[in-house]
Amino acid sequence: MASVAALETHLRNIVEGEVRFDVGTRAAYATDASNYRQVPVGVVIPRHEGDVIAALSIARENSMPILARGGGTSLAGQACNAAIVLDFSKYMNRVIAIDASGRVAQVEPGVVQSHLNAALAPHGLFFAPDPSTKDRCTIGGMIGNNSCGAHSAAYGKTVDNVEALEVILYDGTQLSLRGSMDDAQLDAAIARGGREGDLYSKLRELLDHCADSVRAHFPKLPRRVSGYNLDELMPERGFNVARAIVGSEGTLATILRATIRGVPRPKEVGLAVLGFDDVFIAADQTPWLLEHRPEALEGFDENLPEFARIKKMPGVQFLPAGRAFLLVELGGTSRDEARERVERVIAQARELRECTGVVYLADAREQAAVWQIRESGLGSSAFIPGRPRSWPGAEDSAVPPANLGEFLRGFDRILSSRNLKVATYYGHFGEGCVHARVNFDLMSASGIETFRAAMIQLGELVASLGGSLSGEHGDGLARSELLPMMFRPELIGAFHDFKRIFDPNSMINPGVIVAPHPLDSHLKLGANYRPREIATHFNFKAEGGLAGAALKCVGIGKCRKTEAGTMCPSYMATREEVHSTRGRARILFEALTTDLLPDGFADPAVKDALDLCLSCKGCKGECPSSVDMAAYRAEFFSNYYRSHPRPLSSSFFGRLNEVARIASYVPWIANAFAHAPIVGDAVKKALAIHPERELPRFARRTFRSWFERRTAPGASMREVVLFPDTFTNFFEQHVAIAAVEVLERAGFRVIIPRFELCCGRPLYDQGMLDLAKARLREVMEVLDPFVAVGIPVVGLEPSCILTFRDELPSLFSEDLRAKAIASGAFLLDEFLAREAPEFAPPELRRRIIVQGHCHQKALAGIGGEVALLSRAAGAELEVLDAGCCGMAGAFGYDRDHFEISKQIGARVLIPAIDQAPPDAIIVADGFSCRSQIRHFCPTRRPMHLAEVLNERLG
């Protein structure tokens, strides 16, 4: 066996894709969404099938295990191993062909499920299994896990929707598994001889030995995902080797291509939401509800709506009275048919004494809002400040649906007897599979002992009720050891034989299903968990320090979505795990808790991962666990530059307020200096600014200068403080002037702080937190007297004014002034909606395109702004789902970031503006957003909301 360095070199020489053996990549792939951690030897990102074949040949020559990985969202530990990881998601993600008449599609394993369904949609089809991770899970991963999702009651599991597989074994043998085989076809396959013939011969021999036991003793329930699918080899199932491999968790073969079945979309669906007094009573309703043949029958307890309220999810308003809820989705060929089916369910529910309320939802947006609550279950229940962390492991058992109520009551008794609690119950009630994260203590020897004992006891309960240890998340490290509780010895032996037929030396994802690792081994935390104590500026006490904050990432990978929202712009552009929120959190966690990264929290791998973080706060708003990577990034760079020289560009952009103050005395000289052909180029070079970027021009006079020379209106009007941020004061004073006129027209007397202030936003982005705190102390001294007497503060630059709501109370958690200012600071639209609800925008009669600022979307929402603009007479409003613009303060100016900035903007924003009518109004409240739009759409003039609301649009 060659050294690891030689292995890496061999792979680089033969693989056209990417080969990553650096510690940062290995840290990012060391765990999945489970309790477990195994550091990979390295990662290969293949471009095509030839790369997979080449990587396997090198692995085989060096007796190196391999692990094929999809979205990395596995909850049982099967997506991490001390092996060469093959990540198919970046390149091998094509929909190769769609046969609409045959209702099948051929795909590569890395295609994301929602991307596949987008391709199938024009044909009226969809791939039915729909786990809550559908916007980032891959088809290869779904096949590996035998994923199910909310609609498996109607459409079955992944195994029921796979038609054929092209796979490669560890020894290099490629197999075309084409579905069912009759005796003649099996005889012909055996007769071909070689490795393929021998494999089929051994499979027939295995079947002869275990068929009776499989028929008699395999659990008869819809969600039996544990173990291998030996039942698919039964003659009555057509000896389907492709489907027998589904759910094998990457332990038998590596998928190169898959042919999946598409099913027709229901034309219309209606949703009945039923309320009950507790989750156990709700579970008891499953049998009669299944008689109505729902498309989906899902449920959750009262805790999930509580978490949803914390996240301000709109769906909570549509729930009926109750402390547990069932979602019953029924379809039809018409809206009337769907409604009639729903009404029959509701009528029967109303006759039940146990039912506390019913709601019928026909509107697709309302349905989606309620489904969003259900799909948030995993991430939102993992960490709630003030409560113990909760963990998977016992989260995925399934029983016959008729036994669900009995199972949940037994589950609760076992946990209560060990002083354990469930964070929330949620899941697939119609399939007898309910998920529950438990507050296991995985950081102490006694806690781990309790974890193991509880898992054994829960396994016994599942087996006694004829259930499956896994209902869709797989066995992995969490449950493989418990399989003998569920399967008789001869079936466990058959599993071993099945594995040996495909992988005789156990080199593909070893330690899973067969010859398993103990369920309390390879824990991510463990009894020796001792995170490094790092002094921080932000208050991470509730999370357990900075390491605990990084641990908020539970690995479900919402940051790997690419179609909607803001999080995560750098992943959307690069498709790189290390440049996702999850990848960064993983690397931070390793830096703070293990010795994998040699320099710990100051390691270059951490810097490289955080370098492309735009501090957009998309993760704080969209991550179910509210990971705040912008804060972690600021802490890192604050720490890093204590021992490393700070670049000139970082100091320049961080101290932009001071630079602008000086420049404001002679703005014409500053502008000439920055934009002169030779001198300007030298400035750009010194500040590491990309040659194509132009520094913003300083205004000829500041907003403060204009304000101090104007005649103020009468003192009898209500007062409001307008906060002149760096950007509107020194660069775009016309925005602040428009805001003054709007506020006065709305009936307010505008005042500004007596002293020049800065929120410190550029300082945070550069990790200059000591200076940022000094600026905020000045802010508190000046603004607190206004807030204390009820005078609100209005800001125009979202990233600045929302600093008072976000960073200020975290940096000064014990200062009551910080809390008061956080409550008394508003964006312009928020203030008008609250204090001047009758304020009417001018008549516009034009197309209005709105690009929301990332911080605004994450911390305040843009609903108020949209509502305000929609009241403008004749306005045709379009709110872009464009995510981040790509500029993000200084980020887009940097010569090393320019192309990424351009890619991010080009994803949605720039094309949408280019295609807009010439007279369209482009609304972008962020200075950076407007700068990005002006750069890539030079004929457009983006405007702030204040300008649009001002009557003098010209």
mmCIF file of C-alpha atoms in Angstrom, residues 306-307 310 379-390 423 542 624:
data_model
loop_
_atom_site.group_PDB
_atom_site.id
_atom_site.type_symbol
_atom_site.label_atom_id
_atom_site.label_comp_id
_atom_site.label_asym_id
_atom_site.label_seq_id
_atom_site.Cartn_x
_atom_site.Cartn_y
_atom_site.Cartn_z
ATOM 1 C CA GLU A 306 -43.627 26.577 19.101
ATOM 2 C CA PHE A 307 -40.275 26.382 17.319
ATOM 3 C CA ILE A 310 -39.669 31.487 17.202
ATOM 4 C CA GLY A 379 -33.191 21.244 12.191
ATOM 5 C CA SER A 380 -35.434 23.423 14.325
ATOM 6 C CA SER A 381 -35.624 20.888 17.142
ATOM 7 C CA ALA A 382 -31.879 20.259 17.370
ATOM 8 C CA PHE A 383 -30.908 23.292 19.421
ATOM 9 C CA ILE A 384 -33.142 25.722 21.295
ATOM 10 C CA PRO A 385 -31.383 28.185 23.637
ATOM 11 C CA GLY A 386 -32.035 27.270 27.252
ATOM 12 C CA ARG A 387 -32.855 23.644 26.451
ATOM 13 C CA PRO A 388 -30.626 20.579 26.190
ATOM 14 C CA ARG A 389 -29.351 19.666 22.745
ATOM 15 C CA SER A 390 -31.204 16.839 21.065
ATOM 16 C CA ALA A 423 -37.614 17.673 21.568
ATOM 17 C CA ALA A 542 -26.229 30.006 25.438
ATOM 18 C CA PRO A 624 -33.342 25.612 10.555
#
